[in-house]
Short mmCIF file of C-alpha atoms in Angstrom, two decimals:
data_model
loop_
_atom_site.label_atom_id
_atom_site.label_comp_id
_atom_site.label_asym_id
_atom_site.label_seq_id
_atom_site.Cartn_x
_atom_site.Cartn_y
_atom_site.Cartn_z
CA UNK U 1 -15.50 31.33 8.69
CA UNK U 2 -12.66 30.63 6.55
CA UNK U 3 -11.49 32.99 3.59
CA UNK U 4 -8.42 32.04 1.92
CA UNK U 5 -7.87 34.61 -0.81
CA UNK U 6 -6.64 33.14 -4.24
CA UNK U 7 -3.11 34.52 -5.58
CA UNK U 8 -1.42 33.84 -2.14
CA UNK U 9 -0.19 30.38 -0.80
CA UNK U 10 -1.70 28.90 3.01
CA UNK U 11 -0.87 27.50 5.39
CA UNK U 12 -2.18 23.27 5.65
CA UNK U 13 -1.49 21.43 8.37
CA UNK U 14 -2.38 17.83 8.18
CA UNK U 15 -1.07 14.58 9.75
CA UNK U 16 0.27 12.10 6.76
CA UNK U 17 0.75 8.67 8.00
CA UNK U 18 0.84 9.45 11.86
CA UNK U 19 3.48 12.34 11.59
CA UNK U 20 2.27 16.15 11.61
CA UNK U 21 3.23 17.81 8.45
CA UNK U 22 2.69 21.08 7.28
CA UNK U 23 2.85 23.14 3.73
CA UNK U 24 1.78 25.91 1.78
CA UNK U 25 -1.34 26.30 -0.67
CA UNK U 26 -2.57 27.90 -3.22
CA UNK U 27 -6.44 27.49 -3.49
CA UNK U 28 -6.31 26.06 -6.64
CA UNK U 29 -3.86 23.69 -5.76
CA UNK U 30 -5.13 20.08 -6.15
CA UNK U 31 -3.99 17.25 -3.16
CA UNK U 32 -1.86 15.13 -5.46
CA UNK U 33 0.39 18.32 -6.68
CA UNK U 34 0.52 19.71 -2.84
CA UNK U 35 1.71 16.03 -1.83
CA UNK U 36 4.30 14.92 -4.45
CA UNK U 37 5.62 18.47 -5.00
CA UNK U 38 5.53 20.48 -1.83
CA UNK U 39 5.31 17.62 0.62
CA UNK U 40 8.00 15.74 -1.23
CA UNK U 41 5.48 12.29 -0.62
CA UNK U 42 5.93 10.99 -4.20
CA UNK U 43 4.32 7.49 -3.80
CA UNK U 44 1.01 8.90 -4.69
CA UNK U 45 0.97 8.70 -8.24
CA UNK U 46 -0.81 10.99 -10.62
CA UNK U 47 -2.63 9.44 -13.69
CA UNK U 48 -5.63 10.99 -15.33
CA UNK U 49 -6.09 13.84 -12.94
CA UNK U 50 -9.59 13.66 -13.64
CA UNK U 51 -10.54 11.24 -11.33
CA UNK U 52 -11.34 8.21 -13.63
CA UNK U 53 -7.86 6.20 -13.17
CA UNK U 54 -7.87 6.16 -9.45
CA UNK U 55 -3.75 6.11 -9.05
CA UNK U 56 -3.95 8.85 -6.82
CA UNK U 57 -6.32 7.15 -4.42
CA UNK U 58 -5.40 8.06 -0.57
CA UNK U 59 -7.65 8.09 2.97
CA UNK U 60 -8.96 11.22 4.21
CA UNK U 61 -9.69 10.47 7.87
CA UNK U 62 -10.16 6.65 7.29
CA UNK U 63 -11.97 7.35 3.81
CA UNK U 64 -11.13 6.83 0.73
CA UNK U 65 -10.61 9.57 -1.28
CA UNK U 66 -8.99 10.75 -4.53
CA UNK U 67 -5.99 12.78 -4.31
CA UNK U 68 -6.86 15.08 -7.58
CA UNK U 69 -10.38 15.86 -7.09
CA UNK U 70 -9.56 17.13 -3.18
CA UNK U 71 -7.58 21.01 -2.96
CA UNK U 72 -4.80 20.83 -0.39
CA UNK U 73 -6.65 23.32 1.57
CA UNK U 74 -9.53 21.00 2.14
CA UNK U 75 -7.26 18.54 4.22
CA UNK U 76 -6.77 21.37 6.68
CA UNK U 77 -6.59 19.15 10.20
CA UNK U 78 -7.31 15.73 8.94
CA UNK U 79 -5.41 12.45 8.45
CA UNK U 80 -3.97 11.15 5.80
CA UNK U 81 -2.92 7.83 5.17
CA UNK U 82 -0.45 7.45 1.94
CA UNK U 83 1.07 3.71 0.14
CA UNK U 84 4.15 5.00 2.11
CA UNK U 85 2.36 3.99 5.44
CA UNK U 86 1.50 0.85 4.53
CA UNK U 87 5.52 -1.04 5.07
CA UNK U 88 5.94 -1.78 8.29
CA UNK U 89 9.65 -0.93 8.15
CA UNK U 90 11.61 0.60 4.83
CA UNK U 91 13.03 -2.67 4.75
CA UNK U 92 9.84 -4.60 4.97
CA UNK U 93 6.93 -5.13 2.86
CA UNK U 94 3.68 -5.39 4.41
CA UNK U 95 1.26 -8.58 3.91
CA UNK U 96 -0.85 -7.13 0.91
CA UNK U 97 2.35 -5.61 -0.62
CA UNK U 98 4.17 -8.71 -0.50
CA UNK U 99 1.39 -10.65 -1.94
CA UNK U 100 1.34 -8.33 -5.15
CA UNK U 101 4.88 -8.88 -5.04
CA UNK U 102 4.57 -12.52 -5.40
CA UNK U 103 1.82 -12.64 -7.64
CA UNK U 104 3.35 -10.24 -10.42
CA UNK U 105 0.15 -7.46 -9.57
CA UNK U 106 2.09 -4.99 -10.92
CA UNK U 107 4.29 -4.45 -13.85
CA UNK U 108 4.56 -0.51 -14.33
CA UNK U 109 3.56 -0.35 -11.03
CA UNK U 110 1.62 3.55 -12.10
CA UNK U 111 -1.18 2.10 -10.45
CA UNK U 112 -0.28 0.60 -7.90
CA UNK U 113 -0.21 2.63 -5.06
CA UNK U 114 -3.60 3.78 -5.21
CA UNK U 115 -4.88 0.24 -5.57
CA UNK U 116 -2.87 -1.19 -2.70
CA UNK U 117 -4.46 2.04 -0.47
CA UNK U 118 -7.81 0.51 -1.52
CA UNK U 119 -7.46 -2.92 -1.07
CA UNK U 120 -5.61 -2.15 2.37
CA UNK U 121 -9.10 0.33 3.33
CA UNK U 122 -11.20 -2.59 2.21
CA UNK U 123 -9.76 -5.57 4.07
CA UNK U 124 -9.29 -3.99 7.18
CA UNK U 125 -13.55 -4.10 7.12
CA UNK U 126 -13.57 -6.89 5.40
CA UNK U 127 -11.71 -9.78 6.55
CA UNK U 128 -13.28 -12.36 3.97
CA UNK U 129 -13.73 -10.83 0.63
CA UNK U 130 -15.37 -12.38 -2.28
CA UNK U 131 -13.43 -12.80 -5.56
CA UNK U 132 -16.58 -10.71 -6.91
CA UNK U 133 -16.14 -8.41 -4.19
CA UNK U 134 -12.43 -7.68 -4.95
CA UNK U 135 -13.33 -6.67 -8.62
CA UNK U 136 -16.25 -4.22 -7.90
CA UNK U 137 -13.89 -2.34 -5.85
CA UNK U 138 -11.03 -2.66 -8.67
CA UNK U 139 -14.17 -0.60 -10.75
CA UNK U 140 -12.57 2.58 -9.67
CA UNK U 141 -9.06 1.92 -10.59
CA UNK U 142 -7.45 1.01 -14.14
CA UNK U 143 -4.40 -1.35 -14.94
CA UNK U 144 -3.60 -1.57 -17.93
CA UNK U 145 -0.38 -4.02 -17.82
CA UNK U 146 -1.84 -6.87 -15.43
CA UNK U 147 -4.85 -7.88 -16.89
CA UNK U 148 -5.87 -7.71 -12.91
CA UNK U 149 -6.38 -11.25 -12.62
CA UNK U 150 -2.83 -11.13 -10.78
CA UNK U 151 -4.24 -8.30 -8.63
CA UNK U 152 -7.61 -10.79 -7.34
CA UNK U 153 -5.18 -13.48 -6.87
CA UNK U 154 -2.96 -11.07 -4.56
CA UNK U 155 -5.61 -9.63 -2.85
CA UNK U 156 -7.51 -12.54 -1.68
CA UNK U 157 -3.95 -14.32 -0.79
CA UNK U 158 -3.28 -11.23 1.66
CA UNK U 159 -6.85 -11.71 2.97
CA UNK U 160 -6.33 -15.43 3.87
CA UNK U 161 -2.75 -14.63 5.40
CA UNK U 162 -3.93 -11.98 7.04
CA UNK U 163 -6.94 -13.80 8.57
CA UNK U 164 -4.27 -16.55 9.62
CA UNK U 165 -2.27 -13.51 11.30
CA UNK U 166 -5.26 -12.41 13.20
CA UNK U 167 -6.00 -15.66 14.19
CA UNK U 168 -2.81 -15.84 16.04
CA UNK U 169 -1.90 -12.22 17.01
CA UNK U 170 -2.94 -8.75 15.90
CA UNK U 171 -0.86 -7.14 12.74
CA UNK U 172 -0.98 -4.57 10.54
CA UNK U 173 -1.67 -5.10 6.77
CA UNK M 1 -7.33 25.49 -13.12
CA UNK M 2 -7.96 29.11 -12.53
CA UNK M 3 -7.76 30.60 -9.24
CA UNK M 4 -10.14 31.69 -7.14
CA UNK M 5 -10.36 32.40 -3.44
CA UNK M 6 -11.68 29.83 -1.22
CA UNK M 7 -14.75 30.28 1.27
CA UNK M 8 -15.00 27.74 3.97
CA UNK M 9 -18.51 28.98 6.00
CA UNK M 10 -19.57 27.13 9.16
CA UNK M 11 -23.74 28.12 8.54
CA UNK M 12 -25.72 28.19 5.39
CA UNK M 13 -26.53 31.67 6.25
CA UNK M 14 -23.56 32.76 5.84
CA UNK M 15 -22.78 30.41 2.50
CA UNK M 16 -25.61 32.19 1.08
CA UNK M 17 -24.32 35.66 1.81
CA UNK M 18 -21.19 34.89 -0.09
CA UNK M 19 -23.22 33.40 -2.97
CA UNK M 20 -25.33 36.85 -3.08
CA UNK M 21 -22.96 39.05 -2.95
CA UNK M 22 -20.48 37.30 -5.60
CA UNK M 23 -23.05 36.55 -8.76
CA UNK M 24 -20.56 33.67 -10.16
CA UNK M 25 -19.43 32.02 -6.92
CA UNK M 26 -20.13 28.22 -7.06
CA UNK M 27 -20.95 25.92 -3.85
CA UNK M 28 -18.89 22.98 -3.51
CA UNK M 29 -19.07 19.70 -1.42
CA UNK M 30 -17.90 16.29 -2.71
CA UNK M 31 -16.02 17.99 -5.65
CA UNK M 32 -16.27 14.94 -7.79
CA UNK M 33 -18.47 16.99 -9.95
CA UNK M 34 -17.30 20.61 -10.09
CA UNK M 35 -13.28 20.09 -9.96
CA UNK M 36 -12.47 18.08 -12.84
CA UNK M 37 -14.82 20.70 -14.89
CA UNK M 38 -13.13 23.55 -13.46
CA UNK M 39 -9.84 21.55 -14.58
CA UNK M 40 -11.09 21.31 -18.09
CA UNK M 41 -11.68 25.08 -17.56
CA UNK M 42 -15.41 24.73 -18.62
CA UNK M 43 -15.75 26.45 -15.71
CA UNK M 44 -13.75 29.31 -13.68
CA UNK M 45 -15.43 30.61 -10.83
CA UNK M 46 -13.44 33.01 -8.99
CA UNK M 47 -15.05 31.91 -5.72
CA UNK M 48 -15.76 28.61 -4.43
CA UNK M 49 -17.69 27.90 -1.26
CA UNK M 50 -17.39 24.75 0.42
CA UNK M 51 -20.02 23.54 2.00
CA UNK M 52 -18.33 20.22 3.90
CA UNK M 53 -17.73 22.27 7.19
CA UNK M 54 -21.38 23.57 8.01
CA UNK M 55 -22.71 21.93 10.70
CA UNK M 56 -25.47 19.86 10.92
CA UNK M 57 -25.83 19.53 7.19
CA UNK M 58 -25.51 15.85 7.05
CA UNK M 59 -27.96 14.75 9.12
CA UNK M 60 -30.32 11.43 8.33
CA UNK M 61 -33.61 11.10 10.62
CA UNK M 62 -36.94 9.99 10.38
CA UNK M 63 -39.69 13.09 10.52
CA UNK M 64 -43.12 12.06 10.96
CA UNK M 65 -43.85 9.44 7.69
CA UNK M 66 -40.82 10.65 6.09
CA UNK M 67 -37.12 10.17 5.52
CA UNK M 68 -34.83 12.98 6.00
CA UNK M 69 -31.41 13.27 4.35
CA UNK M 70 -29.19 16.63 4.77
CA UNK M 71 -27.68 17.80 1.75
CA UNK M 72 -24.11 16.66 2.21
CA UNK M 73 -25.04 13.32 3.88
CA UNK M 74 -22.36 11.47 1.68
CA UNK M 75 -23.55 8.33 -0.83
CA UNK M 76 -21.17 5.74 1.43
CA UNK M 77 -23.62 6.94 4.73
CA UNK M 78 -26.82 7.05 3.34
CA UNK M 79 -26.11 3.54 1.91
CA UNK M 80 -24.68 2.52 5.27
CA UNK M 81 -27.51 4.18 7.21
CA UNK M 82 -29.40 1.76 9.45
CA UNK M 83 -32.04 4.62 9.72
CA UNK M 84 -32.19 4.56 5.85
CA UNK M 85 -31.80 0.49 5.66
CA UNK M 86 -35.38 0.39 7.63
CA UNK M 87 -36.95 3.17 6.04
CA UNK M 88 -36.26 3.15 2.56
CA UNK M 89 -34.12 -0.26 1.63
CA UNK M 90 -34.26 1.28 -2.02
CA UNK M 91 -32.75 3.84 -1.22
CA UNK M 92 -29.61 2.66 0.26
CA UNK M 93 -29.19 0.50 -2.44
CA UNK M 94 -29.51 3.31 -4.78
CA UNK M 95 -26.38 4.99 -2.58
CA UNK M 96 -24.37 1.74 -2.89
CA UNK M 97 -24.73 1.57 -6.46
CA UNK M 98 -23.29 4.78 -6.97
CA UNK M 99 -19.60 5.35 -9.07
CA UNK M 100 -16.94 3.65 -6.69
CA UNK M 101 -15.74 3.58 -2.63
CA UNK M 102 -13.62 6.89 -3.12
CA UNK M 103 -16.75 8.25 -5.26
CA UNK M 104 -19.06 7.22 -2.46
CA UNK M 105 -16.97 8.67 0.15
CA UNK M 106 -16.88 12.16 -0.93
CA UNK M 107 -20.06 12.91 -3.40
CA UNK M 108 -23.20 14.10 -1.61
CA UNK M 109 -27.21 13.80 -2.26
CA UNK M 110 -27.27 17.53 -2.76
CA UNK M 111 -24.92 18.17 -5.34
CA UNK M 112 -26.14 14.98 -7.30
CA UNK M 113 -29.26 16.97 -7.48
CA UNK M 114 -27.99 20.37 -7.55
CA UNK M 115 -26.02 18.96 -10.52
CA UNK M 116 -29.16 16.93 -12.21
CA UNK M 117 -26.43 15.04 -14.27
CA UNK M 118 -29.01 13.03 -16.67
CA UNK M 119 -27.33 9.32 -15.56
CA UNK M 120 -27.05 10.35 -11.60
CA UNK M 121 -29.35 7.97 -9.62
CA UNK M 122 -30.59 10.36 -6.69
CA UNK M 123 -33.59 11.94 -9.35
CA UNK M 124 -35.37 8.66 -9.96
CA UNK M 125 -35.57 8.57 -6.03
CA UNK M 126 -36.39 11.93 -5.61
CA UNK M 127 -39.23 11.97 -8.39
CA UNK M 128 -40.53 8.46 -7.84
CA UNK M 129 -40.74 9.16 -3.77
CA UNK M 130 -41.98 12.37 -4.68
CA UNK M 131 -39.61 13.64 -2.54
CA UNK M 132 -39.06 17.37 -1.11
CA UNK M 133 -36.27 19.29 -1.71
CA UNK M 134 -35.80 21.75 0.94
CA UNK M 135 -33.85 24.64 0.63
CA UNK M 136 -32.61 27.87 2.62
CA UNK M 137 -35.71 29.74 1.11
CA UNK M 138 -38.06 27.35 0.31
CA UNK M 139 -39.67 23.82 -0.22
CA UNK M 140 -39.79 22.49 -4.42
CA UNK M 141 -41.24 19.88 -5.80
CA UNK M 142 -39.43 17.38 -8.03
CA UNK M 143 -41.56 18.20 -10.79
CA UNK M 144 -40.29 21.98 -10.03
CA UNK M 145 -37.20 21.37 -9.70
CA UNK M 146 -35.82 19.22 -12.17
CA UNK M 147 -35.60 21.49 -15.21
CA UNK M 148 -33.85 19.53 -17.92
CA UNK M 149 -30.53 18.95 -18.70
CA UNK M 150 -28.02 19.92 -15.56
CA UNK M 151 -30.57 22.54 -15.05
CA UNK M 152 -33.12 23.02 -11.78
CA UNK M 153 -34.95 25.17 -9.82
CA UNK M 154 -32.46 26.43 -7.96
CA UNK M 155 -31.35 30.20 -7.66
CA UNK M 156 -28.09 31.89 -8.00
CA UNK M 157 -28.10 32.31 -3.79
CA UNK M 158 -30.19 28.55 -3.05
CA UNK M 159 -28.83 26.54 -1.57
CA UNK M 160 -30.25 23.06 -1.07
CA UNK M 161 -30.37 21.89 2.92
CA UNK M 162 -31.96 18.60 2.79
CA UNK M 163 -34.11 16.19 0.87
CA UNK M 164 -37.67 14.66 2.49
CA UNK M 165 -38.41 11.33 1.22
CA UNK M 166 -42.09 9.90 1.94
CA UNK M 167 -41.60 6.45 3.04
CA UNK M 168 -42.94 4.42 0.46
CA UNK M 169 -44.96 0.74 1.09
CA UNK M 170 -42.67 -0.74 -0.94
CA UNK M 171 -39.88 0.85 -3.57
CA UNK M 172 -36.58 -0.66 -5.39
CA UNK M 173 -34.35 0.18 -7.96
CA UNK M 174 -32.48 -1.42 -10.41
CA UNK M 175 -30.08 -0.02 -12.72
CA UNK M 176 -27.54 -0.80 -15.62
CA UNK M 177 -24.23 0.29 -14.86
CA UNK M 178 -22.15 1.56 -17.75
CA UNK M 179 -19.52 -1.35 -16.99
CA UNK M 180 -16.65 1.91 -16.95
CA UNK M 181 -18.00 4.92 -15.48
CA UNK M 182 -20.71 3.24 -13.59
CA UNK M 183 -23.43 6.22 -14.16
CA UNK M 184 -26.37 4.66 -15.33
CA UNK M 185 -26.82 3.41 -18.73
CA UNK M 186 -30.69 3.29 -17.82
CA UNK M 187 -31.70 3.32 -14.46
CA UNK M 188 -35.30 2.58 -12.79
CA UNK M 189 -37.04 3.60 -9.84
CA UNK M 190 -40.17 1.45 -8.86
CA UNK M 191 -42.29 2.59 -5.69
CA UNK M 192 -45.60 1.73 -4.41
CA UNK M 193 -47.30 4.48 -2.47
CA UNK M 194 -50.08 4.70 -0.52
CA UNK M 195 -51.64 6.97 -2.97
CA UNK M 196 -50.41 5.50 -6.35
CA UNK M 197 -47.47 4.14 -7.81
CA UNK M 198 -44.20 5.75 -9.74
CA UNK M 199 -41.79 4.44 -11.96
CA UNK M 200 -39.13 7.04 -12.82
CA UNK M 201 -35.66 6.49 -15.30
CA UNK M 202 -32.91 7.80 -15.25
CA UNK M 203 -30.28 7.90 -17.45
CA UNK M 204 -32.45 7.46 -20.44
CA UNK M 205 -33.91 10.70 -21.07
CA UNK M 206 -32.62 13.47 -23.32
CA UNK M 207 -34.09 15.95 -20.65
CA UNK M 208 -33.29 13.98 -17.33
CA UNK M 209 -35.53 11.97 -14.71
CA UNK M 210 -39.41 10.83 -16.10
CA UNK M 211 -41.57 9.16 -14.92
CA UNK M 212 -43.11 6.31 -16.88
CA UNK M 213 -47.26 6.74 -16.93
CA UNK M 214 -48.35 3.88 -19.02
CA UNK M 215 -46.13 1.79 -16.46
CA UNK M 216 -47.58 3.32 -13.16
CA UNK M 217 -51.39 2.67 -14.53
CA UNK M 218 -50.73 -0.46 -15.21
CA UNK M 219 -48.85 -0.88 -12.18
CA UNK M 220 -51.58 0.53 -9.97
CA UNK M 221 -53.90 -1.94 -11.06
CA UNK M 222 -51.83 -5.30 -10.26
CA UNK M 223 -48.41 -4.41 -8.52
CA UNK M 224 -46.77 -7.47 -10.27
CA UNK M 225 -44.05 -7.46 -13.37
CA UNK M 226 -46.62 -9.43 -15.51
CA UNK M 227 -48.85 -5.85 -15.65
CA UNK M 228 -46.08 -4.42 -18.05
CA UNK M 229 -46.11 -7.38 -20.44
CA UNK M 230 -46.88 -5.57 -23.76
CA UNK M 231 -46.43 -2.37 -22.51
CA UNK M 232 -43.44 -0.80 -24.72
CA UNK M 233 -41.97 2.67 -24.11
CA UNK M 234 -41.30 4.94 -26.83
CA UNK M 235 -37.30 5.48 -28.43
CA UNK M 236 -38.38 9.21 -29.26
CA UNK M 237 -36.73 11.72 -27.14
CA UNK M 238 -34.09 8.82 -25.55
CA UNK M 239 -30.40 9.26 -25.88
CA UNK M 240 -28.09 7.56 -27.77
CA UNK M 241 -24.81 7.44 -27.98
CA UNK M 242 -21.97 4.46 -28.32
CA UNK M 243 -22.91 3.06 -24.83
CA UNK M 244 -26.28 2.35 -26.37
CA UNK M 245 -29.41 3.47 -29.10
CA UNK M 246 -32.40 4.78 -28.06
CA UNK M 247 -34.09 1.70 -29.17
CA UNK M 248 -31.93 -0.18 -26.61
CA UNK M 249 -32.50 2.57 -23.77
CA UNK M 250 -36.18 2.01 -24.31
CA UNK M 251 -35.96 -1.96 -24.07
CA UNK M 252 -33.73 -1.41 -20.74
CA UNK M 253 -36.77 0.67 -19.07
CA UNK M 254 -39.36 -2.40 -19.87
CA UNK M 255 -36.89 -4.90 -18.64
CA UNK M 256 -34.98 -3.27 -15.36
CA UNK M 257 -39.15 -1.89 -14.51
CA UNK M 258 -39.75 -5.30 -14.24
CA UNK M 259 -36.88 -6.45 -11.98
CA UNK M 260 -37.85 -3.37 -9.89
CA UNK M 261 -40.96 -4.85 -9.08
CA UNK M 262 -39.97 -8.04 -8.95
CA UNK M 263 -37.29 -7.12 -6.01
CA UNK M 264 -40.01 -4.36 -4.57
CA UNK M 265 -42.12 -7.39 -3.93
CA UNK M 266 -39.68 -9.14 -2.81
CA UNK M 267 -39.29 -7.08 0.57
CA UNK M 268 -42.56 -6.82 3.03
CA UNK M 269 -45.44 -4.36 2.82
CA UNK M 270 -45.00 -1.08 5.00
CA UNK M 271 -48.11 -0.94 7.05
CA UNK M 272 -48.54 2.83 6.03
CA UNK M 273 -52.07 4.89 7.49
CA UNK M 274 -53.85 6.21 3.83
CA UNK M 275 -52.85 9.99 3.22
CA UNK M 276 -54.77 12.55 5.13
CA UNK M 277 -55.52 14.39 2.06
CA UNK M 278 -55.67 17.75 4.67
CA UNK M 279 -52.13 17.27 6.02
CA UNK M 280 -49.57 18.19 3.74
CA UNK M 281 -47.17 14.75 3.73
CA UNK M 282 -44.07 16.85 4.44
CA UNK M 283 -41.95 18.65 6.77
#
C-alpha cells in the first residue's frame, strides 16, 4: 500500500507523449499545475479548474481525462498523451491541427488544446463521425470565440482526409 | 485545496482500516465528484483514500439471474460492456448518457451512489431494478440506502464493493439532459419485472430517486404508454430552479415514462423463470 504523507513533495514518474518524465508532488497538487509548472508542458491549458470547461482535457492511458480533477500522484506509471504530441514534427502540423487551422476553429485558441486531444481520441475509433456525433462530444468543452460551427467543419474535414490517408498508407492524426 | 496525505490501498480491507481509524478520511475513485468540492473547500479531509488501485473492484459478470457491476467499473465500460449490452440494454444506455467522454472515463457506479447526487442516473437503475448494493459488511436495499439528499446508508468505514442488478424482462430509460451540465433535468427509469413493474425519476425529486406508484399500477395492468394517459404526477415536493418549475419537472415524468415504455417495448421479452418466492433473488 501506498502512503504519501501530505506537507512533503513525491516522487511521479509518468511517460508524457512517449518520453519518461519524472517530478515532484505534493498530494494536493492537481495534474494541470504538476504539468504546466513543474513539468514545464504548458500546452495544457487551464480554464475553469472545476472541470466544466474541459481546456485541460489530456489521455490517461488512452482515456480521456481531465487534467484538474486528476492529482499528479494519481498518474504514478501511466501514459500521458498531451496537444504537444499530436505535431508530427515542431515544424509540422498534424491533419486535425491543420484542419482547425484552415477552418479558423480557433481564435483565442484557450480551448483549443483540450478539444484537439478529444477530437484526436475520438477519430482514431471513429473513422466516420457524424456531424451530430462531433457536437455531443464538443458537450464537454466550451468555446466561446468560434461559435464551434468552425470546429464541426474542421473536424469532419480531418476525418475525410484522414480516411483518404488510411486508404493509401497508415498516418498519424 | 487543503492538504492531506494520500492513501493508495491495494484491498478493501485495508481501505477500510484507514477509514476506521481516521473518522474524517474520504474514499475517492473517479474524483469528478469529491475534487472540485474539496477545491471549493466545502470539504477538507485530511486523508483521502483512493480506491482506483484495488484489485478486482471493477469487475462486470453475470451471477445466477443477475447483473454484477464492481464499484469502480467506470460509466465508459459499463456502457461499452457486451456482458451489460445483453443483460441489461438499459443499463448501458443509462452509462452512455452520463456527463461527457472524459466524465465517462473516470466516474464510477459506486461513487455515483455513494454520492446520491439528486440528478445522477445510476439511482433510478438501482431502485427501479431493485438492485443490491453490496458492501464490505453487508447487503442494503435501495429503499435502505438511499436516504435523501447526498445522504445513504452507508457508514463512516463502508465501503461499497459492487452493485447486483436483477435482470429485468424488459427495462429502458430515458432522460432530459440539462443541455450544459448534462445531469438530468428529469430522468426515468421504466422496468418490467417478473414480479411487477417500477418506474423510478431521477432528477426530479427534492429528496432523490422515487419511484412512481400510480405509474407502476397502471403499468402492471397493460405494459403499454397508453396506460398512463390521464395519469398526472403531483408538482409538490419537485424541485425547481431556473433549469425548470416543478410544474414542468412533473410534466417531464408523464412524458419521458412514456418514451420509456415505448423504447422498453421496443426491445424483445427476456424469457425470465417466475421468482422462487423461497430463494432470495440475489447474491
Amino acid at each position: 500500500m501506498t502512503r504519501l504523507s501530505s506537507a512533503q513533495r513525491h516522487l511521479v514518474r509518468f511517460t508524457l507523449n512517449g518520453k519518461p518524465v519524472q517530478g515532484e508532488a505534493e498530494p494536493r497538487l492537481l495534474l494541470t499545475d504538476f504539468l504546466r509548472q513543474t513539468i514545464g508542458a504548458t500546452g495544457t491549458h487551464v480554464g475553469c479548474e472545476h472541470g466544466v470547461c474541459g481546456a485541460c482535457t489530456i489521455t490517461v492511458d488512452g482515456e480521456l481525462a481531465r487534467a484538474c480533477l486528476t492529482l499528479a500522484v494519481q498518474i504514478d506509471g501511466c501514459e500521458l498523451r498531451t496537444v504537444e504530441g499530436l505535431a508530427p514534427a515542431p515544424d509540422r502540423l498534424g491533419v486535425l491541427q491543420a484542419a482547425f487551422r484552415r477552418n479558423h476553429a480557433l481564435q483565442c485558441g484557450f480551448c483549443t488544446a483540450g478539444i484537439l486531444m478529444s477530437l484526436d481520441h475520438y477519430l482514431r475509433a471513429h473513422p466516420k463521425p457524424s456531424e451530430a456525433e462531433i457536437r455531443d462530444l464538443l458537450s464537454g468543452h466550451l468555446c466561446r470565440c468560434t461559435g464551434y460551427t468552425p470546429i464541426v467543419q474542421a473536424a469532419l474535414e480531418a476525418a475525410a482526409e484522414l480516411a483518404e490517408l488510411s486508404r493509401s498508407d497508415h498516418r498519424d492524426v | 485545496m487543503y492538504e492531506f496525505k494520500y492513501h493508495r490501498p491495494a484491498t478493501v480491507r485495508q481501505a477500510a482500516n484507514i477509514l476506521l481509524k481516521n473518522e474524517d478520511a474520504k474514499l475517492i475513485a473517479g474524483g469528478h465528484t469529491l475534487l472540485p468540492v474539496m477545491k471549493q473547500r466545502l470539504a477538507a479531509p485530511p486523508h483521502l483514500v483512493d480506491l482506483s488501485h484495488v484489485e478486482g473492484l471493477d469487475g462486470i459478470e453475470i451471477k445466477g439471474r443477475s447483473l454484477v457491476i464492481g464499484a469502480t467499473a467506470k460509466h465508459a465500460d459499463v456502457a461499452a460492456s457486451a456482458i451489460v449490452g445483453e443483460a441489461i440494454p438499459a443499463l448501458a444506455e443509462l452509462a452512455s448518457l452520463i456527463g461527457d467522454p472524459a466524465v465517462r472515463h473516470k466516474g464510477t457506479i459506486g461513487g455515483s451512489l455513494a454520492n446520491n447526487d439528486p440528478t445522477a442516473d445510476y439511482p433510478a437503475a438501482v431502485l427501479a431494478l431493485g438492485a443490491t448494493i453490496v458492501t464490505n459488511k453487508r447487503k442494503l436495499k435501495p429503499e435502505e440506502f438511499f436516504q435523501g439528499l447526498f445522504t445513504t446508508a452507508l457508514e463512516p468505514d463502508e465501503i461499497i464493493t459492487k452493485v447486483s442488478f436483477p435482470i429485468p424482462k424488459k427495462a429502458a430509460y430515458i432522460k432530459f439532459r440539462n443541455q450544459a451540465s448534462r445531469y438530468a433535468l428529469v430522468g426515468v427509469f421504466v422496468a418490467k419485472r417478473p414480479s411487477d413493474v417500477r418506474v423510478t425519476v431521477t432528477g426530479a425529486g427534492s429528496e432523490g430517486v422515487f419511484r412512481v406508484t400510480a405509474f407502476e399500477e397502471a403499468l402492471k395492468k397493460r405494459f403499454s404508454p397508453k396506460a398512463l394517459d390521464g395519469i398526472h404526477v403531483d408538482a409538490d415536493g419537485l424541485n425547481s430552479d431556473l433549469h425548470g418549475s416543478a410544474e414542468y419537472r412533473a410534466h417531464l415524468i408523464g412524458v419521458l415514462a412514456k418514451r420509456a415504455v415505448e423504447a422498453a417495448n421496443a426491445k424483445p421479452e427476456k424469457e425470465l423463470p417466475e421468482p422462487d418466492p423461497t430463494q432470495p433473488s440475489v447474491g
